[in-house]
Tab-separated table of C-alpha atoms in Angstrom:
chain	number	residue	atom	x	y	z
A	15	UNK	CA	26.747	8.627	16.221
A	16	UNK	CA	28.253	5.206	14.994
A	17	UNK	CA	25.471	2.800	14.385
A	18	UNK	CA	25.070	-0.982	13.411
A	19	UNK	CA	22.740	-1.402	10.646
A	20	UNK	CA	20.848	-4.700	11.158
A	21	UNK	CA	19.664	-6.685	7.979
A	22	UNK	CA	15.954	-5.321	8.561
A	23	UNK	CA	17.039	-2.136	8.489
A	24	UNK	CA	18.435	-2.526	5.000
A	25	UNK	CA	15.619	-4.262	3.526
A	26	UNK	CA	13.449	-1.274	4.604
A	27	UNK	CA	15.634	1.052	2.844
A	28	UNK	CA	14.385	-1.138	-0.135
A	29	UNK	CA	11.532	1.444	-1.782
A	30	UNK	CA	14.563	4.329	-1.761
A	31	UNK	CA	17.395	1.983	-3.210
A	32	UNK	CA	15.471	0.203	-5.497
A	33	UNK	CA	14.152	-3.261	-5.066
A	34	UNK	CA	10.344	-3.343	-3.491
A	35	UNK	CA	9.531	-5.062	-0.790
A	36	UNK	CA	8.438	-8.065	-3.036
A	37	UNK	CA	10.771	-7.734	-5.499
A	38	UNK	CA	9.092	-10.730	-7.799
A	39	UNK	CA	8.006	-9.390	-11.420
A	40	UNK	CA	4.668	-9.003	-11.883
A	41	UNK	CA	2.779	-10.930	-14.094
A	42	UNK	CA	1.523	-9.013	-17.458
A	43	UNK	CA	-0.734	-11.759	-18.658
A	44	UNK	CA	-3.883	-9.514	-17.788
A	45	UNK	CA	-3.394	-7.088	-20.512
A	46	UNK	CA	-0.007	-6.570	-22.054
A	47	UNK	CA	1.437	-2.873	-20.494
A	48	UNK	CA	0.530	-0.362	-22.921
A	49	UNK	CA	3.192	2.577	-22.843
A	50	UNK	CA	1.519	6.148	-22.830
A	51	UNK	CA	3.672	9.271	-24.466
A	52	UNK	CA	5.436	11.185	-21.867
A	53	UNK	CA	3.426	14.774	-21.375
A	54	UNK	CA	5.667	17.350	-21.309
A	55	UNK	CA	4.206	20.715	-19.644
A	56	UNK	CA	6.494	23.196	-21.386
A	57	UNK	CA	6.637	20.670	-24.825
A	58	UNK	CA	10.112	19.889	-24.257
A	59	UNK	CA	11.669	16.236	-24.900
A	60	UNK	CA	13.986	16.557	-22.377
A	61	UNK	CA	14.322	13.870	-19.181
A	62	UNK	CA	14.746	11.085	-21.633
A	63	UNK	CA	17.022	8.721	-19.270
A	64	UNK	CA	14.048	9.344	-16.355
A	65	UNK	CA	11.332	8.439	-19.529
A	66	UNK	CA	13.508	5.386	-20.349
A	67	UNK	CA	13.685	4.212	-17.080
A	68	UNK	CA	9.581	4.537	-16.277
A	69	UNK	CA	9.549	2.514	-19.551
A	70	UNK	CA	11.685	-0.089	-18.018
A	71	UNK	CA	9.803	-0.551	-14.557
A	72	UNK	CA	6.368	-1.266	-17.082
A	73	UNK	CA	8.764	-3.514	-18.670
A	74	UNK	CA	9.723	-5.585	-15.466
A	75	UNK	CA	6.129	-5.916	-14.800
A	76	UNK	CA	4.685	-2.537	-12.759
A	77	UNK	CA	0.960	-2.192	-14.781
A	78	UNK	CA	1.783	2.263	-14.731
A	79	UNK	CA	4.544	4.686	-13.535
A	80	UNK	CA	4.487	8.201	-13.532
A	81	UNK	CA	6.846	10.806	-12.981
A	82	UNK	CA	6.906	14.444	-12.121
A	83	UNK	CA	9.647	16.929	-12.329
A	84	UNK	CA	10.391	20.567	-11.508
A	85	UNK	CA	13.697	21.808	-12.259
A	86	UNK	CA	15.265	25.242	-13.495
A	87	UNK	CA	14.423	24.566	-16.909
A	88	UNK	CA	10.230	24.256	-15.911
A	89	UNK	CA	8.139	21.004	-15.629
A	90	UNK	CA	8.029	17.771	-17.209
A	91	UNK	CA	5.717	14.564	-16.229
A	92	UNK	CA	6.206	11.389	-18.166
A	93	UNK	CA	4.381	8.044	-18.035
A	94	UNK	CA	4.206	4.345	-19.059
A	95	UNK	CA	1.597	1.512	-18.872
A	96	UNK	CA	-1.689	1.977	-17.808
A	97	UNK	CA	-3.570	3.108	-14.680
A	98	UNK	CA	-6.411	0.686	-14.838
A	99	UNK	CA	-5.483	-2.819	-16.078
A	100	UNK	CA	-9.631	-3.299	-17.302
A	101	UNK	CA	-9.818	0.043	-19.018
A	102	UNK	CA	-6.319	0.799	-20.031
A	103	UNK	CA	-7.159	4.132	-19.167
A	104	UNK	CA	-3.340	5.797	-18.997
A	105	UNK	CA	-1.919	7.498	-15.762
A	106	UNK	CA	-2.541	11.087	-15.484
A	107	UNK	CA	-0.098	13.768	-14.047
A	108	UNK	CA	-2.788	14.838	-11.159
A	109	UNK	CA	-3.589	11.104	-10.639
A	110	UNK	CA	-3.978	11.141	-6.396
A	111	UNK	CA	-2.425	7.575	-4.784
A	112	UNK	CA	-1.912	5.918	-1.572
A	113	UNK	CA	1.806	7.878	-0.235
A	114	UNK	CA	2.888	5.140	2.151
A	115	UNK	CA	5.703	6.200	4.498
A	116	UNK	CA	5.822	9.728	2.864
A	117	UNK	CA	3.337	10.554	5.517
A	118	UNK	CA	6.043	10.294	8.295
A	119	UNK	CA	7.604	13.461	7.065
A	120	UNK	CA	4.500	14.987	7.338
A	121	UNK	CA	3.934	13.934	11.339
A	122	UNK	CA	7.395	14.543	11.385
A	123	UNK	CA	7.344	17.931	10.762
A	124	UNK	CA	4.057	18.720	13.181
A	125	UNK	CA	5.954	17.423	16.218
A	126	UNK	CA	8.578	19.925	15.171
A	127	UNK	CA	6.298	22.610	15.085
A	128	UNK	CA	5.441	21.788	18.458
A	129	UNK	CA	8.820	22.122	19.007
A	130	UNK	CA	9.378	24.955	17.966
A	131	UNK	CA	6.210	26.333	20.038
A	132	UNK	CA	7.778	25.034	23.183
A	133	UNK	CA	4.820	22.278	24.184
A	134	UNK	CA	7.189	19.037	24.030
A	135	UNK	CA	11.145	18.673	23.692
A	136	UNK	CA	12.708	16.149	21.315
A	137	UNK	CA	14.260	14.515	24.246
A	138	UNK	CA	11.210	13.712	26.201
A	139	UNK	CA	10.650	10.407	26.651
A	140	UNK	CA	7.607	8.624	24.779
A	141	UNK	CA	6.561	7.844	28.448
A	142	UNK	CA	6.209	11.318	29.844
A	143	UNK	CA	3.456	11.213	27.153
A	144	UNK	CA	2.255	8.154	26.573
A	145	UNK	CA	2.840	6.918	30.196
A	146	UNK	CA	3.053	2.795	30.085
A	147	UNK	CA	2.309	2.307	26.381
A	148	UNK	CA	5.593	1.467	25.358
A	149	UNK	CA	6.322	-1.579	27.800
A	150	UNK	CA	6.828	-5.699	27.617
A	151	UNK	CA	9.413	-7.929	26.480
A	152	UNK	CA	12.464	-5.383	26.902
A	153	UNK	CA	10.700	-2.465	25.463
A	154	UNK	CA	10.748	0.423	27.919
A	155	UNK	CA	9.246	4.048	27.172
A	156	UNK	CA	10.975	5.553	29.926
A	157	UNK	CA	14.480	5.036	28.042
A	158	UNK	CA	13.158	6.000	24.322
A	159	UNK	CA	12.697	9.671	23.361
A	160	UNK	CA	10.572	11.304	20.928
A	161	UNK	CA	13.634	12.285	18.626
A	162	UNK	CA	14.417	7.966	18.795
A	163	UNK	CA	10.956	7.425	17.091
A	164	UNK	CA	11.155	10.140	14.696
A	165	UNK	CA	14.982	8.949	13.459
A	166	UNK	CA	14.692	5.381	13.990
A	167	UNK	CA	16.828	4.539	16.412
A	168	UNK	CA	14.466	3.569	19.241
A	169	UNK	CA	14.473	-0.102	18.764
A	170	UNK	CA	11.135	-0.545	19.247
A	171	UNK	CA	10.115	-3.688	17.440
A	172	UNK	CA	8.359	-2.646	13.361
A	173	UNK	CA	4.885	-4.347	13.989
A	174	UNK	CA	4.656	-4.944	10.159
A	175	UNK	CA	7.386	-7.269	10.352
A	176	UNK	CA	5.007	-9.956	12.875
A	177	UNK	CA	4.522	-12.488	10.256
A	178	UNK	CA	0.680	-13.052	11.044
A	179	UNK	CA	0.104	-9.892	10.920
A	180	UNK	CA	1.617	-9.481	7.620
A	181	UNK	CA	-0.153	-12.572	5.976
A	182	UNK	CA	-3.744	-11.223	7.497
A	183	UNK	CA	-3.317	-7.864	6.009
A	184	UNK	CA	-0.805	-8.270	3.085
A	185	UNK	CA	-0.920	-11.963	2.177
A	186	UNK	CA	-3.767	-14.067	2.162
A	187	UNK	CA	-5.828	-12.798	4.916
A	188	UNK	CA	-6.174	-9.493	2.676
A	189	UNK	CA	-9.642	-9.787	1.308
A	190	UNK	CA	-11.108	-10.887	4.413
A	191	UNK	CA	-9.227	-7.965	6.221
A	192	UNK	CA	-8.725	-5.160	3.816
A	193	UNK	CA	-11.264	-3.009	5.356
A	194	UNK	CA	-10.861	-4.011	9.279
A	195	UNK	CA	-10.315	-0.673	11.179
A	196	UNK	CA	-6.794	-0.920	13.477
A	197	UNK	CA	-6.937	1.039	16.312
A	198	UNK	CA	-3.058	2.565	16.588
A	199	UNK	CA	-2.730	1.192	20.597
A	200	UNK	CA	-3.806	-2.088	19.032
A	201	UNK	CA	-0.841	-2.221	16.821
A	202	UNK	CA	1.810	-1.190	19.261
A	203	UNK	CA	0.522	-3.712	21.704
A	204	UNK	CA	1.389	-6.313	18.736
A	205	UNK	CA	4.838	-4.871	18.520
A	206	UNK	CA	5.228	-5.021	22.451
A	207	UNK	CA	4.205	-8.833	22.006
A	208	UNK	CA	8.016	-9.286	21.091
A	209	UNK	CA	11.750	-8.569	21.967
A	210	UNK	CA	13.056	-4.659	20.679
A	211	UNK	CA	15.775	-5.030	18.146
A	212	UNK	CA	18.416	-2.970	20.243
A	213	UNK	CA	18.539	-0.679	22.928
A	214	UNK	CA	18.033	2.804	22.438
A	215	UNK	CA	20.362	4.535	20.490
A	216	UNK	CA	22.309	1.857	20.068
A	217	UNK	CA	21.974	0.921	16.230
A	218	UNK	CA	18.965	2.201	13.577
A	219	UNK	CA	16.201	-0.034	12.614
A	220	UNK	CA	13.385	1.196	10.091
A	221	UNK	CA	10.018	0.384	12.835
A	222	UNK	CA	6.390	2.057	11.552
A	223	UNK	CA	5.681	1.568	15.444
A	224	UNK	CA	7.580	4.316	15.792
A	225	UNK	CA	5.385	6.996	13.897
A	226	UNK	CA	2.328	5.025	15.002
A	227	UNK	CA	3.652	5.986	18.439
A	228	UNK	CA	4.599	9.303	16.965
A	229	UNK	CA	0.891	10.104	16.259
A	230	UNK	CA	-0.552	9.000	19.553
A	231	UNK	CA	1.546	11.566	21.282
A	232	UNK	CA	0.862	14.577	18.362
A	233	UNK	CA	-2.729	13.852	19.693
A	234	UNK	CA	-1.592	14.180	23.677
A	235	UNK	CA	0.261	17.351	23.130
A	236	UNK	CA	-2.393	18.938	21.272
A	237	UNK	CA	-5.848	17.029	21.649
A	238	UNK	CA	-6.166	16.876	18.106
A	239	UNK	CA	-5.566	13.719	16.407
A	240	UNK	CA	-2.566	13.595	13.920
A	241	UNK	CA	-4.925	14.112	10.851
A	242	UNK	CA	-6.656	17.466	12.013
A	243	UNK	CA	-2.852	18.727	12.937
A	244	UNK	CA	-1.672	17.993	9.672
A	245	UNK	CA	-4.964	19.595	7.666
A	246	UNK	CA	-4.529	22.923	9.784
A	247	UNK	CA	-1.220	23.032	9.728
A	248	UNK	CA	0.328	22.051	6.466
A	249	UNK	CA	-2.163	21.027	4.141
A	250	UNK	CA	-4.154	24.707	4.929
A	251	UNK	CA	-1.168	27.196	4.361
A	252	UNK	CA	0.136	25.361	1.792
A	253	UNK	CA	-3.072	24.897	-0.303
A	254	UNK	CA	-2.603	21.035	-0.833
A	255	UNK	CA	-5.779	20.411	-1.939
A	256	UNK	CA	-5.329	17.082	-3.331
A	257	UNK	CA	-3.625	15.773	-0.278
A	258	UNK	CA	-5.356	14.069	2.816
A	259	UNK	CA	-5.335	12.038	5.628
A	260	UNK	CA	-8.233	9.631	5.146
A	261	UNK	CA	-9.150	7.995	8.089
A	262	UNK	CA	-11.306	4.967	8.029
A	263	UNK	CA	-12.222	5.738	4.315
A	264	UNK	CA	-11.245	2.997	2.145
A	265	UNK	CA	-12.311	4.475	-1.480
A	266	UNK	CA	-9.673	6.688	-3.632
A	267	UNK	CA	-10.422	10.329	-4.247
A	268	UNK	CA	-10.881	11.099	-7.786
A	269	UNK	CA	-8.716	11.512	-10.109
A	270	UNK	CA	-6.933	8.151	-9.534
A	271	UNK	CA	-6.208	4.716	-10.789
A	272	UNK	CA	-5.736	1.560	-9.522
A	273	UNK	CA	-3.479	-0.265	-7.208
A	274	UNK	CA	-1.848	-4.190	-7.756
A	275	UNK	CA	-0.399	-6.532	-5.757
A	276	UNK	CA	0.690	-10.065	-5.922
A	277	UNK	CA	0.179	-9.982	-2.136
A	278	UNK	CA	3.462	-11.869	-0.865
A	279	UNK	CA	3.309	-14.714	-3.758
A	280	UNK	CA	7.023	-15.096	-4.593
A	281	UNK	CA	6.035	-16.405	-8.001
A	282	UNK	CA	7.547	-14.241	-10.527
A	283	UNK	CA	4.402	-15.230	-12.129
A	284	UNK	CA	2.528	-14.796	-10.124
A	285	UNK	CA	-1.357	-13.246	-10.375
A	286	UNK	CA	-2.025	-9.393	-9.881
A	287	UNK	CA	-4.865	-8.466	-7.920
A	288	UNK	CA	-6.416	-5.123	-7.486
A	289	UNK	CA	-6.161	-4.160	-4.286
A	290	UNK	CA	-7.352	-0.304	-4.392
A	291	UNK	CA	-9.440	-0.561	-1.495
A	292	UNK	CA	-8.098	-0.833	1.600
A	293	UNK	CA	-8.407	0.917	5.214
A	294	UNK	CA	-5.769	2.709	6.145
A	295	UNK	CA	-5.622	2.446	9.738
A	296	UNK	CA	-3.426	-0.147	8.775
A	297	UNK	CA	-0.986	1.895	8.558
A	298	UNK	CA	-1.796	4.860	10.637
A	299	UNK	CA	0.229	8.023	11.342
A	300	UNK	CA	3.039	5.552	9.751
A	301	UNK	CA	1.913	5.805	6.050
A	302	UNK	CA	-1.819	6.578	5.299
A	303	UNK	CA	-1.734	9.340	3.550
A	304	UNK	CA	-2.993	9.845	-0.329
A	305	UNK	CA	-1.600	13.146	-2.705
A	306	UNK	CA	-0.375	13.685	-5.792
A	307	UNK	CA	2.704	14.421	-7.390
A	308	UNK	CA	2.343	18.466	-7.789
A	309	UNK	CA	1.199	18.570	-3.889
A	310	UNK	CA	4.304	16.756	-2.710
A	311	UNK	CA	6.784	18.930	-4.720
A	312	UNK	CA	5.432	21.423	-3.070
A	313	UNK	CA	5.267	20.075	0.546
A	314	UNK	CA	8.847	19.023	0.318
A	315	UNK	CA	10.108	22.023	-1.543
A	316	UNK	CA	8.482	24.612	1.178
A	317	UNK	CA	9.846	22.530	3.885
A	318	UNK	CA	13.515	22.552	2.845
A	319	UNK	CA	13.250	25.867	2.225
A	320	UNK	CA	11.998	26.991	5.356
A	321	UNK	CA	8.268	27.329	4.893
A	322	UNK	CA	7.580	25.218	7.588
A	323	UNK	CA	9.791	25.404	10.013
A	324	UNK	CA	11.848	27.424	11.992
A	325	UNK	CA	16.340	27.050	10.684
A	326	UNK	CA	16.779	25.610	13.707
A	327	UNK	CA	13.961	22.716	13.866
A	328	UNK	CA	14.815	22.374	10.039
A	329	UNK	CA	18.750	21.937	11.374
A	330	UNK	CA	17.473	18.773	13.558
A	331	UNK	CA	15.528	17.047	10.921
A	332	UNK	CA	18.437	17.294	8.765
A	333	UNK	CA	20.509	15.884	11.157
A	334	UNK	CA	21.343	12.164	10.190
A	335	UNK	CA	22.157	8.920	11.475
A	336	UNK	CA	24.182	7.282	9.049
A	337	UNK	CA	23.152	3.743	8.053
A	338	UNK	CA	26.435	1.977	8.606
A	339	UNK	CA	29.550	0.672	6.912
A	340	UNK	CA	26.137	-1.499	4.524
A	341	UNK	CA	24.694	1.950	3.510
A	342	UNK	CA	27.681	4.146	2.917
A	343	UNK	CA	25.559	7.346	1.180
A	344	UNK	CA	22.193	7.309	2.840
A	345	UNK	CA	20.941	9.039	6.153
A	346	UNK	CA	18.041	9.314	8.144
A	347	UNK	CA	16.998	12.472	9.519
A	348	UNK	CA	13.845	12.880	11.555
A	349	UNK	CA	11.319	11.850	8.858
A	350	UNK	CA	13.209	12.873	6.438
A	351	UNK	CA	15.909	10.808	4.395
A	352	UNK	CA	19.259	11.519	2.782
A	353	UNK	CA	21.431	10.093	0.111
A	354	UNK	CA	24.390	10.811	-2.113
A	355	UNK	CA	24.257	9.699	-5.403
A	356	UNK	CA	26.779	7.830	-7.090
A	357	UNK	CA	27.336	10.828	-9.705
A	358	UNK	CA	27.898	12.874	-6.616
A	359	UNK	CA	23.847	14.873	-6.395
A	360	UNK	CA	22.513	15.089	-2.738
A	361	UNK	CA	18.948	14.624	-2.534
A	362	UNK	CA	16.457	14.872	0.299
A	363	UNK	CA	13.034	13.329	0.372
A	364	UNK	CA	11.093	9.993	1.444
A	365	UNK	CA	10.154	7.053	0.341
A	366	UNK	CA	6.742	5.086	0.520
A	367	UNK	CA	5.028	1.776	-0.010
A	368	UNK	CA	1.802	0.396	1.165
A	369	UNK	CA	-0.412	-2.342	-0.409
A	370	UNK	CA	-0.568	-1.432	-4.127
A	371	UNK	CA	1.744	1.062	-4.678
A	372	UNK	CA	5.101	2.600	-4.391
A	373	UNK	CA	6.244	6.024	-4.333
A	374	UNK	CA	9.394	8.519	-4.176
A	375	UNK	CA	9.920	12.393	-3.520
A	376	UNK	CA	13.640	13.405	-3.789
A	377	UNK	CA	14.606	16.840	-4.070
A	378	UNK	CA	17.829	18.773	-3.660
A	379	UNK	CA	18.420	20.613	-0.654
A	380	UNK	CA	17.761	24.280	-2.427
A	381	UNK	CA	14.436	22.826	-3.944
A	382	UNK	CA	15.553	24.218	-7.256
A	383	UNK	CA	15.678	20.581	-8.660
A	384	UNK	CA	12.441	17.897	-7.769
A	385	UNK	CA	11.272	14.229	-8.369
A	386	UNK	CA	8.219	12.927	-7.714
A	387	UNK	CA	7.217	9.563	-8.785
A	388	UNK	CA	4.593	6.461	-8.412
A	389	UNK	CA	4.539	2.677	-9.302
A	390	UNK	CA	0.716	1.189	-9.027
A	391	UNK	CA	1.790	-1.503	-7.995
A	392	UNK	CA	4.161	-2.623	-4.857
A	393	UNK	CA	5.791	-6.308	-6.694
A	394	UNK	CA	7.729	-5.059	-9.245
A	395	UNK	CA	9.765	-2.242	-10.262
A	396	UNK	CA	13.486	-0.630	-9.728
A	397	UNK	CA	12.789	3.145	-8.455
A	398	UNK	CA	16.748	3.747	-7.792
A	399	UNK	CA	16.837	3.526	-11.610
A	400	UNK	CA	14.118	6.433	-12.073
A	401	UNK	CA	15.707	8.770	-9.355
A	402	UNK	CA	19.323	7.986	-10.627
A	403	UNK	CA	17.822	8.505	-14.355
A	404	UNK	CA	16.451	12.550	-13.612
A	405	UNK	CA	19.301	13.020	-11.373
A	406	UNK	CA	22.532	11.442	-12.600
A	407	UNK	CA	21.623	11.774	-16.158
């Protein structure tokens, strides 16, 4: 399928590439980034270039970065900076933190299990389950299907891109709104406020309306909310226990650090605030989740191995639009994301950002070789250099 990429579509690819969202440097005039000694389970000194470059992001103004690898060789976790600006406590390998849009390969990969069970087909429309929802301005859910919100290619408008929206809950509305609750109709209905960016199938846009959306109808097929389908059915079997889906709950589990943000100032000097606390029905079935790096190796490792899902509903998810003539390399599967490396590696994984924090899981196909990183902060920071640093050497 040949596909136009439009310019928001590249600047969501930004947390997998590279550059953050708000790519300004972070200021370090709170307490000058203190770089903690890479912890190596096994003792080994290897993964220098991946140390170097988690060195670098604390450099360009990220407070902590921490890394996690699994290879042939064993393990190896490295770290820079701190986790808490006011203690200088350092980041700890079973630190848990906000995932962001990782949590899309976890709804993902429930509405292929339903699949796979036979209660809803990847080319049902959104409206034969979620009859009227998706309507207004162009948008029709009659002519999107449930495999065009889980690759991206629905052109339903991304309701964090609405500009007041995004100053209330990102910008300067943040501490009055951080712990609103957002109902996931209410946030579609903001998307349906304007135009879709294409018609169906026509081109690929990055839209978090579309997992919101994705979630609703996880909660129709099965009368379980998105959360409870997740716990039972990956987090269970899997034994994830520092992984979860937390609802209204705007506290961090423990271990953890903090999170920073600039929130939208464009200064590179701009102030870092903590901004640990938040409710994550802001972002829903489209990137609440929390975990930690051991948990997602694992997730991601059992589900390209077959774990989780039949060969056949593992074949679709790995089944990618390309991004364009703009994006020659990268993919996008359902929920899941591809891209070949300039030394050659193909890795699978997601990316995620939400208020605070940034984080990648990459992974080769055969799971033999596995990245898992985390910025704690979502203003500064270049993760293409950390995932082209353990896997291009």
């Amino acid at each position: 399928m040949a596909v136009r990429t439009t310019r928001s579509a590249r600047s969501a690819l930004v947390a997998w590439t590279g550059a953050l969202a708000a790519a300004a440097v972070a200021s370090t005039a709170l307490v000058s980034p203190a770089r903690a000694v890479p912890a190596g389970e096994d003792g080994r000194t290897g993964h220098r270039a991946t140390q170097r470059a988690l060195d670098a992001a604390v450099e360009e103004g990220v407070p902590g970065a921490m890394a996690r690898v699994r290879d042939r060789d064993g393990g190896w976790t490295g770290a820079a900076g701190v986790a808490d600006l006011t203690t200088g406590r350092a980041r700890l390998p079973q630190d848990r933190y906000r995932v962001g849009s990782l949590t899309k390969t976890f709804v993902a990969t429930v509405l292929l299990q339903l699949s796979a069970e036979g209660r809803i087909g990847l080319d049902d429309t959104v409206d034969a389950w979620l009859p009227g929802v998706v309507r207004g301005n162009g948008h029709d859910g009659r002519t999107v299907t449930v495999r065009q919100l889980l690759n991206h290619t629905s052109g339903i408008y991304n309701y964090t891109a609405d500009q007041e929206f995004r100053q209330k809950v990102a910008g300067d509305g943040f501490f009055e709104h951080r712990y609103d609750t957002w109902r996931p109709q209410r946030l579609v209905a903001l998307a349906m406020s304007h135009r879709p960016d294409f018609a169906p199938g026509a081109s690929w846009n990055y839209s978090n309306t579309n997992y919101l959306l994705a979630g609703m109808i996880v909660e129709k097929v099965t009368g379980r909310s998105y959360a409870t389908e997740i716990e039972r059915r990956i987090l269970r079997p899997l034994r994830l226990r520092a992984t979860s889906v937390p609802g209204t709950d705007a506290r961090m589990p423990r271990p953890s650090g903090r999170a920073y943000s600039t929130l939208l100032d464009p200064d590179p000097a701009a102030a870092l605030h903590d901004v640990t606390e938040i409710n994550p029905t802001v972002a829903g079935a489209s990137g609440a989740m929390i975990s930690n790096s051991a948990d997602l190796q694992r997730f991601y490792g059992a589900l390209l191995t077959g774990e989780l899902l039949p060969e056949r509903q593992l074949k679709e998810m790995m089944t990618t639009v390309p991004l364009g003539a703009q994006l020659p390399g990268y993919g996008y599967g359902l929920g899941l994301m591809w891209q070949k490396l300039p030394c050659g590696t193909e890795i699978w994984g997601h990316s995620g950002s939400i208020r605070g924090s940034a984080s990648v899981a990459a992974t080769t196909a055969d799971g033999a070789h596995s990245l898992t990183f985390t910025f704690n902060s979502d203003a500064a920071g270049d993760t293409a250099k950390v995932v082209e640093a353990e896997f291009c050497g």
